[in-house]
Amino acid sequence: MGDIGVMSGAANYIQDDFKISDVQVEILIGILNLYSLLGSAAAGKNSDWVGRRYTIVIACAIFFAGGLLMGFATNYAFLMVGRFVAGIGVGYALMIAPVYTAEVAPASCHGFLTSFPAVFINFDVLLGFVSNYAFSKLPKHLGWRLMVGIGAIPSVFLAVVVLTMPESPRPRIYQKTGITNDSHKLLALIAVGATKTVFILVATFLLDKIGRRPLLLSSVAGMIFSLMLLGVSLTVINHSDHKLTWAIALSLSMVLSYVAFFSIGTGPIAWVYSSDIFPPKLRAQGCSMGVAVNRVTSGVLSMTFISLYKAITIGGAFFYSRVAIVAWVFVYMLLPETQGRSLEEMEVLFGTFFKWRATMMEVKKNEAEAKCEIQKGSHG
């Protein structure tokens, strides 16, 4: 997923080199999300057939091939082939990482370990931004190739490391501002990547201490607030005839604020919950469907955002953040706290839908009674 970081910087160089339109750039950036649907769909069954560990190795191999194809692309069509292959690899990785981690993690640190892959995803994005900055000084036709191609290297090391790890035991049991300088743009991007990495790392340590729900609810609320203020500041900038330093500063601050709120809650916790809510026998396929919905949404947004903000202004585009209010209500009403619960206990909670609060009270009552019985037995 370092592709997010890489393509945010490489896209302009690719557009200049291949002389492609804005629409083609949109498609180039966003299509990977749709391609990854095929990968996530295949990975669900694949992981049940050959195991979680070898599925991760397959994901690494596919992404390695995609990175090489993109790096050596001679035209737009060739580049799209590379995007297709890389997308399959991304789909595999997004599906299998949380599943494997969830199945080998003990209940006491389940949230920490399940969300930890998101730390590396965001660190990968940060490295993508850094590589963009490092290679931006090279000739145009060469710089972007190294940006997209070098991402294939880490997958080799990951594959080797994964082969030394144990297989999951559970399948066996259940079968956009006023900055115009390219270097300055890349340094904003690096700040975004660093912010994501730091806050998502903080989230991994808080998940098993204060719980999923408080982090997720505050995360979505913070994202809504940040995007609304970003829309306001960008609208002010768009309607001003001179440079407004305060508005630019506010815009940049809200971008970082959004990234921070996203990374401390919605980013990692989405994957934690997706590995929590499905019963063991259907976990791989369920997570695969979750990745599919995530990729479709991301793909549609990426492939239409340039056209959208040109049609309704950049500020107007961010006012769509109001849609996230629905997400906040959904989380509040339907997602129970899963802190400290085993995967099997979570199956009971999520199976009760709107009645999860009553079920949670019953579970706690049973736990208290069992604890009392144990204490009585130890004193008897």
mmCIF file of N, CA and C in Angstrom, residues 20 64 66 70-71 89 113 137 149 187 208 218 239 242 258 274 322 330 339 361 372 376:
data_model
loop_
_atom_site.group_PDB
_atom_site.id
_atom_site.type_symbol
_atom_site.label_atom_id
_atom_site.label_comp_id
_atom_site.label_asym_id
_atom_site.label_seq_id
_atom_site.Cartn_x
_atom_site.Cartn_y
_atom_site.Cartn_z
ATOM 1 N N ILE A 20 -0.565 12.242 -20.878
ATOM 2 C CA ILE A 20 -1.916 11.717 -20.689
ATOM 3 C C ILE A 20 -2.821 12.768 -20.035
ATOM 4 N N PHE A 64 5.629 -7.901 -6.352
ATOM 5 C CA PHE A 64 6.982 -7.748 -6.895
ATOM 6 C C PHE A 64 6.921 -7.676 -8.421
ATOM 7 N N GLY A 66 4.328 -6.844 -10.250
ATOM 8 C CA GLY A 66 3.639 -5.607 -10.630
ATOM 9 C C GLY A 66 4.545 -4.400 -10.561
ATOM 10 N N MET A 70 5.521 -1.975 -13.786
ATOM 11 C CA MET A 70 5.284 -0.522 -13.777
ATOM 12 C C MET A 70 6.576 0.247 -14.001
ATOM 13 N N GLY A 71 7.664 -0.204 -13.379
ATOM 14 C CA GLY A 71 8.941 0.476 -13.510
ATOM 15 C C GLY A 71 9.494 0.446 -14.922
ATOM 16 N N GLY A 89 -1.913 -8.105 -6.142
ATOM 17 C CA GLY A 89 -1.074 -8.292 -4.960
ATOM 18 C C GLY A 89 -1.571 -7.517 -3.762
ATOM 19 N N LEU A 113 -2.025 -6.298 18.172
ATOM 20 C CA LEU A 113 -1.392 -7.049 17.085
ATOM 21 C C LEU A 113 -2.184 -6.995 15.786
ATOM 22 N N LYS A 137 14.725 14.554 -8.158
ATOM 23 C CA LYS A 137 15.820 15.324 -8.756
ATOM 24 C C LYS A 137 16.363 14.669 -10.030
ATOM 25 N N GLY A 149 9.018 1.468 -9.136
ATOM 26 C CA GLY A 149 9.674 0.175 -9.208
ATOM 27 C C GLY A 149 10.339 -0.275 -7.932
ATOM 28 N N LEU A 187 7.543 17.445 0.348
ATOM 29 C CA LEU A 187 7.776 17.618 1.782
ATOM 30 C C LEU A 187 6.409 17.748 2.504
ATOM 31 N N ASP A 208 -5.980 -1.919 23.151
ATOM 32 C CA ASP A 208 -6.253 -2.894 24.205
ATOM 33 C C ASP A 208 -6.259 -2.284 25.601
ATOM 34 N N SER A 218 -14.365 8.829 18.485
ATOM 35 C CA SER A 218 -13.638 10.108 18.486
ATOM 36 C C SER A 218 -12.914 10.313 17.161
ATOM 37 N N HIS A 239 -11.938 31.855 -3.289
ATOM 38 C CA HIS A 239 -12.660 33.092 -3.582
ATOM 39 C C HIS A 239 -11.855 34.346 -3.253
ATOM 40 N N HIS A 242 -5.977 37.363 -3.383
ATOM 41 C CA HIS A 242 -4.598 37.421 -2.909
ATOM 42 C C HIS A 242 -4.329 36.262 -1.953
ATOM 43 N N TYR A 258 -6.885 15.694 10.023
ATOM 44 C CA TYR A 258 -7.675 14.593 9.460
ATOM 45 C C TYR A 258 -6.885 13.289 9.474
ATOM 46 N N SER A 274 -13.008 -5.973 11.279
ATOM 47 C CA SER A 274 -13.289 -6.893 10.177
ATOM 48 C C SER A 274 -12.798 -8.294 10.478
ATOM 49 N N ARG A 322 -19.787 15.294 5.395
ATOM 50 C CA ARG A 322 -20.994 15.134 6.211
ATOM 51 C C ARG A 322 -21.543 13.713 6.137
ATOM 52 N N PHE A 330 -23.664 4.669 12.876
ATOM 53 C CA PHE A 330 -23.540 3.220 12.697
ATOM 54 C C PHE A 330 -22.653 2.600 13.773
ATOM 55 N N GLN A 339 -12.816 -5.298 23.194
ATOM 56 C CA GLN A 339 -11.561 -5.307 23.940
ATOM 57 C C GLN A 339 -11.476 -6.504 24.875
ATOM 58 N N MET A 361 -24.050 -7.346 28.688
ATOM 59 C CA MET A 361 -24.353 -7.375 30.117
ATOM 60 C C MET A 361 -24.471 -8.817 30.609
ATOM 61 N N CYS A 372 -16.791 -15.773 40.847
ATOM 62 C CA CYS A 372 -17.187 -16.012 42.236
ATOM 63 C C CYS A 372 -17.087 -17.498 42.581
ATOM 64 N N LYS A 376 -14.815 -19.170 45.459
ATOM 65 C CA LYS A 376 -15.402 -20.023 46.501
ATOM 66 C C LYS A 376 -14.695 -21.362 46.563
#
